[in-house]
Amino acid sequence: MTAHVHHPAVHWIESRFDGLAIGLSGLCVIHCVASSVLVALAASAGGLLLNPLFHEVGLSIAILLGVIALGRGAVSHGYMMPAAVGSLGLGMMAGAMSLPHDSGGGETVWTLIGVAILALGHDLNRRAAN
């Protein structure tokens, strides 16, 4: 694997995508926890946050950022591990969407695990670029 020399502006932009994706992962965690709490407190408020369209759009954004940041990183620094780890997280998030919204919280738990693994992939990607 060969290291590519980048202009500092390119490196800054690439690291911003990973940072944005990690931030989005954090927002997903907040959303999942808030949704669970709101569902427990008020069914009408939870219904809005648990709308499948909300989750589909969020997952689509996560996939888009993953393709841009992790794909670009793999091409740039030549390491596939960050993209593989991030892809596993995205797959877990997508799989969690197929689980029922029940009081057991299985969907939330699997989503949070997927989000954490995806954030790890972005962190590995950012570190590999340095």
PDB file of C-alpha atoms in Angstrom:
ATOM      1  CA  MET A   1       0.000   0.000   0.000  1.00  0.00           C
ATOM      2  CA  THR A   2       1.401   3.313  -0.984  1.00  0.00           C
ATOM      3  CA  ALA A   3       0.794   6.555   0.803  1.00  0.00           C
ATOM      4  CA  HIS A   4      -0.514   9.378  -1.320  1.00  0.00           C
ATOM      5  CA  VAL A   5       0.605  12.937  -0.722  1.00  0.00           C
ATOM      6  CA  HIS A   6      -2.324  15.302  -0.531  1.00  0.00           C
ATOM      7  CA  HIS A   7      -2.699  19.000  -0.565  1.00  0.00           C
ATOM      8  CA  PRO A   8      -3.610  20.183   2.971  1.00  0.00           C
ATOM      9  CA  ALA A   9      -6.983  21.464   1.745  1.00  0.00           C
ATOM     10  CA  VAL A  10      -7.893  18.010   0.381  1.00  0.00           C
ATOM     11  CA  HIS A  11      -6.928  16.371   3.681  1.00  0.00           C
ATOM     12  CA  TRP A  12      -9.000  18.940   5.591  1.00  0.00           C
ATOM     13  CA  ILE A  13     -12.068  18.284   3.413  1.00  0.00           C
ATOM     14  CA  GLU A  14     -11.690  14.503   3.719  1.00  0.00           C
ATOM     15  CA  SER A  15     -11.429  14.679   7.510  1.00  0.00           C
ATOM     16  CA  ARG A  16     -14.535  16.922   7.595  1.00  0.00           C
ATOM     17  CA  PHE A  17     -16.637  14.148   5.987  1.00  0.00           C
ATOM     18  CA  ASP A  18     -15.558  11.693   8.677  1.00  0.00           C
ATOM     19  CA  GLY A  19     -16.182  14.287  11.384  1.00  0.00           C
ATOM     20  CA  LEU A  20     -19.621  15.030   9.939  1.00  0.00           C
ATOM     21  CA  ALA A  21     -20.409  11.318   9.809  1.00  0.00           C
ATOM     22  CA  ILE A  22     -19.291  10.833  13.429  1.00  0.00           C
ATOM     23  CA  GLY A  23     -21.465  13.792  14.432  1.00  0.00           C
ATOM     24  CA  LEU A  24     -24.406  12.255  12.566  1.00  0.00           C
ATOM     25  CA  SER A  25     -23.785   9.021  14.479  1.00  0.00           C
ATOM     26  CA  GLY A  26     -24.034  10.987  17.714  1.00  0.00           C
ATOM     27  CA  LEU A  27     -27.296  12.566  16.586  1.00  0.00           C
ATOM     28  CA  CYS A  28     -28.597   9.090  15.780  1.00  0.00           C
ATOM     29  CA  VAL A  29     -27.788   7.953  19.324  1.00  0.00           C
ATOM     30  CA  ILE A  30     -29.614  10.973  20.742  1.00  0.00           C
ATOM     31  CA  HIS A  31     -32.575  10.297  18.435  1.00  0.00           C
ATOM     32  CA  CYS A  32     -32.785   6.617  19.405  1.00  0.00           C
ATOM     33  CA  VAL A  33     -32.614   7.316  23.126  1.00  0.00           C
ATOM     34  CA  ALA A  34     -35.027  10.251  22.879  1.00  0.00           C
ATOM     35  CA  SER A  35     -37.464   8.169  20.824  1.00  0.00           C
ATOM     36  CA  SER A  36     -37.448   5.392  23.391  1.00  0.00           C
ATOM     37  CA  VAL A  37     -37.990   7.825  26.251  1.00  0.00           C
ATOM     38  CA  LEU A  38     -40.714   9.717  24.408  1.00  0.00           C
ATOM     39  CA  VAL A  39     -42.493   6.503  23.455  1.00  0.00           C
ATOM     40  CA  ALA A  40     -42.519   5.548  27.110  1.00  0.00           C
ATOM     41  CA  LEU A  41     -43.882   8.980  28.076  1.00  0.00           C
ATOM     42  CA  ALA A  42     -46.307   9.812  25.277  1.00  0.00           C
ATOM     43  CA  ALA A  43     -47.395   7.566  22.428  1.00  0.00           C
ATOM     44  CA  SER A  44     -48.320  10.468  20.139  1.00  0.00           C
ATOM     45  CA  ALA A  45     -44.888  12.139  20.341  1.00  0.00           C
ATOM     46  CA  GLY A  46     -43.132   8.802  19.900  1.00  0.00           C
ATOM     47  CA  GLY A  47     -45.223   8.046  16.825  1.00  0.00           C
ATOM     48  CA  LEU A  48     -43.712  11.010  14.993  1.00  0.00           C
ATOM     49  CA  LEU A  49     -40.131  10.071  15.865  1.00  0.00           C
ATOM     50  CA  LEU A  50     -40.696   6.407  15.050  1.00  0.00           C
ATOM     51  CA  ASN A  51     -42.101   7.146  11.596  1.00  0.00           C
ATOM     52  CA  PRO A  52     -40.370   4.716   9.184  1.00  0.00           C
ATOM     53  CA  LEU A  53     -39.717   7.543   6.703  1.00  0.00           C
ATOM     54  CA  PHE A  54     -37.653   9.374   9.358  1.00  0.00           C
ATOM     55  CA  HIS A  55     -35.471   6.288   9.762  1.00  0.00           C
ATOM     56  CA  GLU A  56     -35.205   5.622   6.032  1.00  0.00           C
ATOM     57  CA  VAL A  57     -34.029   9.174   5.334  1.00  0.00           C
ATOM     58  CA  GLY A  58     -31.543   9.015   8.232  1.00  0.00           C
ATOM     59  CA  LEU A  59     -30.123   5.706   7.025  1.00  0.00           C
ATOM     60  CA  SER A  60     -29.898   7.059   3.463  1.00  0.00           C
ATOM     61  CA  ILE A  61     -27.884  10.049   4.699  1.00  0.00           C
ATOM     62  CA  ALA A  62     -25.631   7.739   6.732  1.00  0.00           C
ATOM     63  CA  ILE A  63     -25.042   5.529   3.676  1.00  0.00           C
ATOM     64  CA  LEU A  64     -24.297   8.549   1.479  1.00  0.00           C
ATOM     65  CA  LEU A  65     -21.776   9.969   3.966  1.00  0.00           C
ATOM     66  CA  GLY A  66     -20.278   6.499   4.383  1.00  0.00           C
ATOM     67  CA  VAL A  67     -19.790   6.046   0.655  1.00  0.00           C
ATOM     68  CA  ILE A  68     -18.203   9.482   0.312  1.00  0.00           C
ATOM     69  CA  ALA A  69     -15.970   9.476   3.403  1.00  0.00           C
ATOM     70  CA  LEU A  70     -15.075   5.797   3.732  1.00  0.00           C
ATOM     71  CA  GLY A  71     -14.812   5.209  -0.022  1.00  0.00           C
ATOM     72  CA  ARG A  72     -12.661   8.263  -0.548  1.00  0.00           C
ATOM     73  CA  GLY A  73     -10.506   7.259   2.408  1.00  0.00           C
ATOM     74  CA  ALA A  74      -9.944   3.749   1.039  1.00  0.00           C
ATOM     75  CA  VAL A  75      -8.855   5.206  -2.298  1.00  0.00           C
ATOM     76  CA  SER A  76      -6.718   7.873  -0.642  1.00  0.00           C
ATOM     77  CA  HIS A  77      -4.847   5.945   2.065  1.00  0.00           C
ATOM     78  CA  GLY A  78      -5.315   2.432   0.684  1.00  0.00           C
ATOM     79  CA  TYR A  79      -6.672   0.790   3.841  1.00  0.00           C
ATOM     80  CA  MET A  80      -9.924  -1.160   3.507  1.00  0.00           C
ATOM     81  CA  MET A  81     -10.453  -1.862   7.222  1.00  0.00           C
ATOM     82  CA  PRO A  82     -12.194   1.473   7.984  1.00  0.00           C
ATOM     83  CA  ALA A  83     -14.606   0.953   5.074  1.00  0.00           C
ATOM     84  CA  ALA A  84     -15.243  -2.660   6.121  1.00  0.00           C
ATOM     85  CA  VAL A  85     -15.939  -1.683   9.740  1.00  0.00           C
ATOM     86  CA  GLY A  86     -18.179   1.194   8.633  1.00  0.00           C
ATOM     87  CA  SER A  87     -20.051  -1.074   6.222  1.00  0.00           C
ATOM     88  CA  LEU A  88     -20.695  -3.565   9.024  1.00  0.00           C
ATOM     89  CA  GLY A  89     -22.187  -0.751  11.109  1.00  0.00           C
ATOM     90  CA  LEU A  90     -24.381   0.416   8.226  1.00  0.00           C
ATOM     91  CA  GLY A  91     -25.539  -3.155   7.660  1.00  0.00           C
ATOM     92  CA  MET A  92     -26.480  -3.519  11.310  1.00  0.00           C
ATOM     93  CA  MET A  93     -28.398  -0.247  11.187  1.00  0.00           C
ATOM     94  CA  ALA A  94     -30.254  -1.366   8.055  1.00  0.00           C
ATOM     95  CA  GLY A  95     -30.991  -4.756   9.599  1.00  0.00           C
ATOM     96  CA  ALA A  96     -32.312  -3.123  12.758  1.00  0.00           C
ATOM     97  CA  MET A  97     -34.911  -1.314  10.663  1.00  0.00           C
ATOM     98  CA  SER A  98     -36.470  -4.676   9.864  1.00  0.00           C
ATOM     99  CA  LEU A  99     -37.120  -5.399  13.547  1.00  0.00           C
ATOM    100  CA  PRO A 100     -40.489  -4.492  15.066  1.00  0.00           C
ATOM    101  CA  HIS A 101     -40.914  -1.332  17.136  1.00  0.00           C
ATOM    102  CA  ASP A 102     -41.669  -3.092  20.370  1.00  0.00           C
ATOM    103  CA  SER A 103     -41.248  -2.318  24.019  1.00  0.00           C
ATOM    104  CA  GLY A 104     -38.316  -4.757  24.208  1.00  0.00           C
ATOM    105  CA  GLY A 105     -36.060  -2.185  22.548  1.00  0.00           C
ATOM    106  CA  GLY A 106     -34.341  -4.705  20.257  1.00  0.00           C
ATOM    107  CA  GLU A 107     -34.426  -2.354  17.295  1.00  0.00           C
ATOM    108  CA  THR A 108     -32.955   0.475  19.361  1.00  0.00           C
ATOM    109  CA  VAL A 109     -30.187  -1.698  20.799  1.00  0.00           C
ATOM    110  CA  TRP A 110     -29.126  -3.061  17.394  1.00  0.00           C
ATOM    111  CA  THR A 111     -29.300   0.412  15.854  1.00  0.00           C
ATOM    112  CA  LEU A 112     -27.086   1.856  18.594  1.00  0.00           C
ATOM    113  CA  ILE A 113     -24.568  -0.966  18.172  1.00  0.00           C
ATOM    114  CA  GLY A 114     -24.539  -0.344  14.404  1.00  0.00           C
ATOM    115  CA  VAL A 115     -24.107   3.396  14.922  1.00  0.00           C
ATOM    116  CA  ALA A 116     -21.182   2.820  17.292  1.00  0.00           C
ATOM    117  CA  ILE A 117     -19.495   0.467  14.807  1.00  0.00           C
ATOM    118  CA  LEU A 118     -20.072   2.947  11.970  1.00  0.00           C
ATOM    119  CA  ALA A 119     -18.567   5.773  14.053  1.00  0.00           C
ATOM    120  CA  LEU A 120     -15.575   3.513  14.778  1.00  0.00           C
ATOM    121  CA  GLY A 121     -15.128   2.980  11.028  1.00  0.00           C
ATOM    122  CA  HIS A 122     -15.110   6.739  10.450  1.00  0.00           C
ATOM    123  CA  ASP A 123     -12.649   7.243  13.309  1.00  0.00           C
ATOM    124  CA  LEU A 124     -10.348   4.559  11.859  1.00  0.00           C
ATOM    125  CA  ASN A 125     -10.652   6.274   8.479  1.00  0.00           C
ATOM    126  CA  ARG A 126      -9.707   9.631   9.930  1.00  0.00           C
ATOM    127  CA  ARG A 127      -6.719   8.136  11.768  1.00  0.00           C
ATOM    128  CA  ALA A 128      -5.518   6.288   8.648  1.00  0.00           C
ATOM    129  CA  ALA A 129      -5.464   9.584   6.748  1.00  0.00           C
ATOM    130  CA  ASN A 130      -3.021  11.109   9.236  1.00  0.00           C
TER     131      ASN A 130
END
